[in-house]
CSV table of C-alpha atoms and ligand atoms in Angstrom, one decimal:
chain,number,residue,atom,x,y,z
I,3,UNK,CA,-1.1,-9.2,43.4
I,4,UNK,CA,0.1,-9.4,40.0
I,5,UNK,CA,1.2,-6.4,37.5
I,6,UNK,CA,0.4,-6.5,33.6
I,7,UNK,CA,1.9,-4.0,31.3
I,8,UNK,CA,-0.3,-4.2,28.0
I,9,UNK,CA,0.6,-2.4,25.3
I,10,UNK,CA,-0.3,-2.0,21.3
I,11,UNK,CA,3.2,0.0,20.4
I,12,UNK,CA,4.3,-1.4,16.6
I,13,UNK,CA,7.4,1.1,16.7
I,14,UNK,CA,7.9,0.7,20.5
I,15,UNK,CA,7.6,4.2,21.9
I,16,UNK,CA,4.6,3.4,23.8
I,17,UNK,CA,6.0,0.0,25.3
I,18,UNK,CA,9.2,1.8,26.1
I,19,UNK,CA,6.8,4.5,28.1
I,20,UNK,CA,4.6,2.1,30.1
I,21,UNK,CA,7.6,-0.2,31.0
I,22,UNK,CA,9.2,2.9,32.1
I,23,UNK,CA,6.0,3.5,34.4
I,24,UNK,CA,5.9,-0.4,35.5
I,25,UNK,CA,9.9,0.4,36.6
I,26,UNK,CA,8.3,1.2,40.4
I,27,UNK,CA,6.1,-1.6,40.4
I,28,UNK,CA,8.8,-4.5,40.0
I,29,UNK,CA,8.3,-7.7,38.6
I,30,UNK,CA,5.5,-7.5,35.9
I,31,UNK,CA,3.4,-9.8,33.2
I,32,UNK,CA,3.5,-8.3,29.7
I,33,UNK,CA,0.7,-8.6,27.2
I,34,UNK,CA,1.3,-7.2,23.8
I,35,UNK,CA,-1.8,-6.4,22.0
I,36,UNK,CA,0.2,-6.1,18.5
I,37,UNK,CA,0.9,-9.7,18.8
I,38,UNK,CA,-2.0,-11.3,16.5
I,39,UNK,CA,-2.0,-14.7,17.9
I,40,UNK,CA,-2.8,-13.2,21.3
I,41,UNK,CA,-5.3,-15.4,23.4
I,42,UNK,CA,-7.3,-12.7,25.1
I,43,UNK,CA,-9.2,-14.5,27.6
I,44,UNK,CA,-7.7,-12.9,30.2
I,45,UNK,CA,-9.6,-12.7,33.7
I,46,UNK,CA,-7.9,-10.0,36.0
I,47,UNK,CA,-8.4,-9.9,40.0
I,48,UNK,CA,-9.2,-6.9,42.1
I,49,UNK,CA,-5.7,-6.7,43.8
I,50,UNK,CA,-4.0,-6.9,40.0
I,51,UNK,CA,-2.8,-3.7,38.5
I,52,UNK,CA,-2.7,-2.9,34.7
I,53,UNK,CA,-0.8,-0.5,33.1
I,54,UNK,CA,-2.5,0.0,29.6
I,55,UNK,CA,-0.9,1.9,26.7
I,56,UNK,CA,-1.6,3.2,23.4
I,57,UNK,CA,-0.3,5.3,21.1
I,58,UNK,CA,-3.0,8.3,19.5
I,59,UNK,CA,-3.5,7.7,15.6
I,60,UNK,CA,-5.6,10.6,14.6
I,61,UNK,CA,-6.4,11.4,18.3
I,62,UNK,CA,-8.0,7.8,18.8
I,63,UNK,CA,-7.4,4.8,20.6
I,64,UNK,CA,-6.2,2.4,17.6
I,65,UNK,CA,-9.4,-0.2,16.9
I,66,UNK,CA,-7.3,-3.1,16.7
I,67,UNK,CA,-5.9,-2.3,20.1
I,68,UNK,CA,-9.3,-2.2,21.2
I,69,UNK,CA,-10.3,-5.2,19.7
I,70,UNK,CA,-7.3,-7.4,21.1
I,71,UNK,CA,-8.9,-6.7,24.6
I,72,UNK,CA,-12.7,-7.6,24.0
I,73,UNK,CA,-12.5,-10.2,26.1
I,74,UNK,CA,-10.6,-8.9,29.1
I,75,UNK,CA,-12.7,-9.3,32.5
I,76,UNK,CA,-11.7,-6.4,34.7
I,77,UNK,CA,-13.3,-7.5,37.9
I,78,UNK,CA,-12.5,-4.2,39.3
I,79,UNK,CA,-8.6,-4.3,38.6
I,80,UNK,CA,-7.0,-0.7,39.3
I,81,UNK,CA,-5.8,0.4,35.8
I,82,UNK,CA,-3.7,3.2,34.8
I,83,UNK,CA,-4.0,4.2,31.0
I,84,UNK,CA,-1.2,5.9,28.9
I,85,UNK,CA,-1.5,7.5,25.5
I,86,UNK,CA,2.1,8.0,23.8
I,87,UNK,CA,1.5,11.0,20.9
I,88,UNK,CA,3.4,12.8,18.4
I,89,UNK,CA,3.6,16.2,19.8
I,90,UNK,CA,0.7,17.0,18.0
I,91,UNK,CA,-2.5,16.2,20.2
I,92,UNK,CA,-3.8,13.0,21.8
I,93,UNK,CA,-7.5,14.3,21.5
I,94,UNK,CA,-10.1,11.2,22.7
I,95,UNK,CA,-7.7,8.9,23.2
I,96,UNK,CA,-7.5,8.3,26.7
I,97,UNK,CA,-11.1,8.7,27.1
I,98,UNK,CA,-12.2,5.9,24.7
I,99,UNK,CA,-9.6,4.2,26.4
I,100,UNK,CA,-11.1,4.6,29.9
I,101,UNK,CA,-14.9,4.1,28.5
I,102,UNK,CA,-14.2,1.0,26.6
I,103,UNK,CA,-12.4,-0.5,30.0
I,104,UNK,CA,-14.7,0.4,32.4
I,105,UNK,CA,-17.5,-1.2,30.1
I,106,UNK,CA,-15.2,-4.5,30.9
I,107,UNK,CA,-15.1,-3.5,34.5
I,108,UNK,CA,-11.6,-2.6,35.0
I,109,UNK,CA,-11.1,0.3,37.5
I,110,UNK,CA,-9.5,3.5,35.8
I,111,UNK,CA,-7.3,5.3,38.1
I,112,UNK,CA,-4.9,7.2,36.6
I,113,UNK,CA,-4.5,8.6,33.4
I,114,UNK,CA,-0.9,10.0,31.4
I,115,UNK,CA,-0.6,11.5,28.0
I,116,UNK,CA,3.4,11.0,27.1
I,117,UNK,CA,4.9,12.8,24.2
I,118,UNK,CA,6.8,10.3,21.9
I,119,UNK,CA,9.1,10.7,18.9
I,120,UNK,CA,6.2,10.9,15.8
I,121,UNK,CA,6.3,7.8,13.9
I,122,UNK,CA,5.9,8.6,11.0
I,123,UNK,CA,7.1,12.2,10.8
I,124,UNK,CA,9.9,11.3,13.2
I,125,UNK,CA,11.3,15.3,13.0
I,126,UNK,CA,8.7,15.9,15.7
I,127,UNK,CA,9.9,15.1,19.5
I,128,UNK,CA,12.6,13.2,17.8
I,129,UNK,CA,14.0,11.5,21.1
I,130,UNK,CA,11.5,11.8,23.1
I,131,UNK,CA,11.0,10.5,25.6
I,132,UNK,CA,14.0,11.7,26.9
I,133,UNK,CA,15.9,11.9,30.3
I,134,UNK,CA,13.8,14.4,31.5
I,135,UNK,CA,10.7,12.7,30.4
I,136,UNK,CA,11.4,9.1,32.0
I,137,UNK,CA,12.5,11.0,35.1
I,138,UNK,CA,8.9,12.6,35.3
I,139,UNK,CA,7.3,9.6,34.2
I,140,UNK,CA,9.2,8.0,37.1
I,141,UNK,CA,7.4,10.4,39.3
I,142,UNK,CA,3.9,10.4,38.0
I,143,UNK,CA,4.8,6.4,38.5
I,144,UNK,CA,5.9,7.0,42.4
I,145,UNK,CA,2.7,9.2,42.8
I,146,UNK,CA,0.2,6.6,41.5
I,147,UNK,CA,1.5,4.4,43.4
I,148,UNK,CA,1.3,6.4,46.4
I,149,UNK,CA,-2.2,6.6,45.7
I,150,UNK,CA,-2.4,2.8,45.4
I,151,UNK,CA,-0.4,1.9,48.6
I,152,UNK,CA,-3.2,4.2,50.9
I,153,UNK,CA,-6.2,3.4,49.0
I,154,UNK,CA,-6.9,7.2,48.9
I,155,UNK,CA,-10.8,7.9,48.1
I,156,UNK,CA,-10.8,10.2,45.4
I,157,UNK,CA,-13.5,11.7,42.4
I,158,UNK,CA,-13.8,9.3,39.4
I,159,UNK,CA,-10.8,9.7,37.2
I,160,UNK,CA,-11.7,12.9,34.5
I,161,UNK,CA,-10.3,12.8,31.7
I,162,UNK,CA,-10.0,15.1,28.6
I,163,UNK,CA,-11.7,14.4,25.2
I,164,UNK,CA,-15.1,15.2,23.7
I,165,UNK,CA,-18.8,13.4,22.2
I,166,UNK,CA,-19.1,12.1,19.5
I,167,UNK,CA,-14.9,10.6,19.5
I,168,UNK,CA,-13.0,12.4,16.7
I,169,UNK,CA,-13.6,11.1,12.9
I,170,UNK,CA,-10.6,8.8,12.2
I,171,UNK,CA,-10.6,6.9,8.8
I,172,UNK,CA,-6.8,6.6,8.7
I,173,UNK,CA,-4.0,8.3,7.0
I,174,UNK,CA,-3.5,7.9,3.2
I,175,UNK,CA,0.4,7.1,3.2
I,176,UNK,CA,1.0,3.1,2.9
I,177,UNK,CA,4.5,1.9,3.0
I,178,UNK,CA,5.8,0.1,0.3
I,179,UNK,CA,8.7,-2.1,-1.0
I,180,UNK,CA,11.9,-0.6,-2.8
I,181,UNK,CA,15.1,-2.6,-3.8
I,182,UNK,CA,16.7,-4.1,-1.5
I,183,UNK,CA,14.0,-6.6,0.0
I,184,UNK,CA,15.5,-9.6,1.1
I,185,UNK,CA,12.5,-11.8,1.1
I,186,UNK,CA,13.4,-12.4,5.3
I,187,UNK,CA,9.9,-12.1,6.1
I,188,UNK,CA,9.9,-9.8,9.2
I,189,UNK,CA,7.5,-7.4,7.9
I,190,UNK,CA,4.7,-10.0,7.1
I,191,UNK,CA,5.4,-12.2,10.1
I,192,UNK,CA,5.3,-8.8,12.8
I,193,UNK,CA,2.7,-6.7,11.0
I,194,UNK,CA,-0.4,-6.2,13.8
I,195,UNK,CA,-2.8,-6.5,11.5
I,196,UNK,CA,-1.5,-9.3,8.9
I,197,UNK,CA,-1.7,-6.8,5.8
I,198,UNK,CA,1.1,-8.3,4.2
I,199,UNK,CA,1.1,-11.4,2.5
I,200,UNK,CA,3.6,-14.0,3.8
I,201,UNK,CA,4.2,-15.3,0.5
I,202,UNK,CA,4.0,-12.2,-1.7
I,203,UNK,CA,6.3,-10.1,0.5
I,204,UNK,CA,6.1,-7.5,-2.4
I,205,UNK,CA,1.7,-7.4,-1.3
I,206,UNK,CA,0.3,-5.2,0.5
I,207,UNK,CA,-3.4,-5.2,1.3
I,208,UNK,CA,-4.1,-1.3,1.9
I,209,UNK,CA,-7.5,-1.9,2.9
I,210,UNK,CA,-6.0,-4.2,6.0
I,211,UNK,CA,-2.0,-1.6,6.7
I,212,UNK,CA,-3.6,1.0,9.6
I,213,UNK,CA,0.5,2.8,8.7
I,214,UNK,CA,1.8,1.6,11.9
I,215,UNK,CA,5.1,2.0,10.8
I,216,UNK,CA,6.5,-1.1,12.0
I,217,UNK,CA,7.8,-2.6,8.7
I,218,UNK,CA,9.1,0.7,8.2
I,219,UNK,CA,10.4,0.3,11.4
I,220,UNK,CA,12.2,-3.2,11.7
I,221,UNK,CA,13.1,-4.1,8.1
I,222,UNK,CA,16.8,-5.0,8.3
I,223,UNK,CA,17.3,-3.9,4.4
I,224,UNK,CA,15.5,-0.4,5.2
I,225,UNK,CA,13.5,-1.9,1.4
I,226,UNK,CA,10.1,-1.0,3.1
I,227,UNK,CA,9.2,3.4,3.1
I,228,UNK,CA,6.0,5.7,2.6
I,229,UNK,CA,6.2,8.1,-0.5
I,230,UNK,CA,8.8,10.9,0.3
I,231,UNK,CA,6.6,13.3,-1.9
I,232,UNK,CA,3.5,12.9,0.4
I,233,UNK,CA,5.6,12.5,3.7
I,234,UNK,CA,7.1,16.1,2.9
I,235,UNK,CA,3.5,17.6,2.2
I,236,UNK,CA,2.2,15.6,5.7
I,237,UNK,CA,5.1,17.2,7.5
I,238,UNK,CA,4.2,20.7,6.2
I,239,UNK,CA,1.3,20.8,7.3
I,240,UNK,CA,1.6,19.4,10.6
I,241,UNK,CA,4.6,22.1,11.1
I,242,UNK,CA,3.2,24.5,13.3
I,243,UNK,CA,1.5,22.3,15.6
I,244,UNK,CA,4.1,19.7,15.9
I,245,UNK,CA,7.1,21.6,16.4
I,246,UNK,CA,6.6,23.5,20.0
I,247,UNK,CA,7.9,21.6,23.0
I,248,UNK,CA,5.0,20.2,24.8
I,249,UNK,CA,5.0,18.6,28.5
I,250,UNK,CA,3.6,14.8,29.5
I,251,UNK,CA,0.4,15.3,31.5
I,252,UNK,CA,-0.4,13.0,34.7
I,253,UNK,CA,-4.4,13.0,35.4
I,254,UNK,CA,-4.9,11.3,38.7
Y,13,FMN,C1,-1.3,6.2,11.8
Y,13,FMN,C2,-0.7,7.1,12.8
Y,13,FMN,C3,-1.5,8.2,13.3
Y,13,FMN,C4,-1.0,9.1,14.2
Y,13,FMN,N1,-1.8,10.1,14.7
Y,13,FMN,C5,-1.3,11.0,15.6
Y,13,FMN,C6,-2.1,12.0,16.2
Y,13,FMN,O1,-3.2,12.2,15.8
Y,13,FMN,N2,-1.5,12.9,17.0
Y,13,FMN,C7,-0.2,12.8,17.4
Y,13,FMN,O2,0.3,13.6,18.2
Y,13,FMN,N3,0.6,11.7,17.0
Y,13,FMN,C8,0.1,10.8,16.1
Y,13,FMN,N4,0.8,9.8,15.7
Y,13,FMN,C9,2.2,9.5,16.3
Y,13,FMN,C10,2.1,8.4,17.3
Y,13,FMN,O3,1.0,8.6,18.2
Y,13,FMN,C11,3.3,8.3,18.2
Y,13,FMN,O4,4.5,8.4,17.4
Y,13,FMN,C12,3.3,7.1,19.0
Y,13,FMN,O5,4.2,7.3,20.1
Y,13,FMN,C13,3.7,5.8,18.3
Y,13,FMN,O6,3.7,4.7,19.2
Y,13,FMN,P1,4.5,3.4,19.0
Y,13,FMN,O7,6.0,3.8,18.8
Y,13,FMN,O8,4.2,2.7,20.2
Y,13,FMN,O9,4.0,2.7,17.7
Y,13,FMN,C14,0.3,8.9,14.7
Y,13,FMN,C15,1.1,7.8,14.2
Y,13,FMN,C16,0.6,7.0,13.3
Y,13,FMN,C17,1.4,5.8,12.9
């Protein structure tokens, strides 16, 4: 039996979640669906587990995630999917997760929605997760496994989330370059989706950026950020529903 931890996470919170679920399942193969040159011919077994994360943009399971796996072959592997959020809601995500896999034959059965520092508006569940969060995440981990170890029957996993998916055509803030780029190349060579060029660092094809944030994220000369102006008016209005605590959700 092997154990793969796949994950599309271009700022890390969701890897950092599922490898903190994979922590009771020791040793364990990790696929990163951000990686572009990813070969994804990959042909599970039965006895394999997966533990498949993604974070929510707009309440929907990122299409480039989706598209990294179009070749997996389930052949019935036990799966457990994890959408990371930004305290505001996760929506379809984990459903369209769980449809699209099932279609490849993998078997879903366990679900979590974990609350993750926002990436973009990182004022909401800044820190999280937190102590209290891996230490629960740690138990719906030690419960799933449970489940695994005596092959319990149970109903078909249920998750939340509604037909037709939720509308998602992105979000209008694209990060840019101020001074201080040091031509190093991270941001081009790292992006998911190649939207900078490699030898225009300054070029950014909008049409390509899905605002992941990683370039953000992982420039060392902090040269790349969104427009303050329009960060501010995206934070207003996301105010009320972002700011109360909300709880991770285990659906098993
Ligand atoms: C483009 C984009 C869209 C997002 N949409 C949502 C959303 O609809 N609901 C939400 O609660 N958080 C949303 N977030 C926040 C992320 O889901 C959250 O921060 C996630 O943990 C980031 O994962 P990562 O660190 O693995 O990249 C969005 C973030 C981005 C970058």
């Amino acid at each position: 039996m092997s154990v793969y931890v796949i994950y599309f996470s271009p700022t890390k919170s969701t890897e950092n979640i599922v490898k903190e679920i994979a922590k009771s399942f020791e040793d364990y193969i990790e696929i990163d669906l951000a990686n572009r040159e990813l070969n994804s011919n990959f042909i599970f077994n039965k006895n394999d587990i997966c533990i498949i994360g993604v974070p929510s943009y707009g309440g929907r399971v990122p299409s480039v995630a989706l598209e990294r796996m179009n070749e997996f072959k389930g052949n019935g592997v036990s799966a457990i999917l994890v959408a990371s959020y930004g305290n505001r809601a996760y929506e379809d995500t984990l459903k369209e997760l769980q449809e699209y896999l099932t279609q490849r034959n993998f078997n879903c059965i366990a679900g979590i929605a974990a609350i993750a520092e926002h990436s973009i508006m990182h004022q909401f569940a800044t820190g999280r997760p937190d102590d209290a969060d891996k230490k629960e995440l740690g138990d719906f981990s030690k419960r799933i496994l449970d489940k695994i170890n005596k092959s319990l029957k149970c109903e078909p996993l249920k998750l939340p989330g509604n037909y037709p998916y939720r509308e998602y055509n992105g979000v209008p803030l694209k990060p840019k370059v101020r001074k201080g780029c040091m031509n190093c190349g991270l941001c081009a060579k790292m992006c998911p989706v190649g939207a900078i060029s490699i030898t225009e660092l300054k070029k950014t094809d909008n049409a390509l950026c899905i605002t992941c944030m990683r370039c953000v994220d992982l420039c060392p000369a902090k040269a790349r950020t969104v427009s303050n102006l329009k960060l501010k008016i995206a934070s207003m209005k996301m105010k009320k529903v972002c700011s109360q605590h909300k709880g991770n959700e285990l659906f098993i």
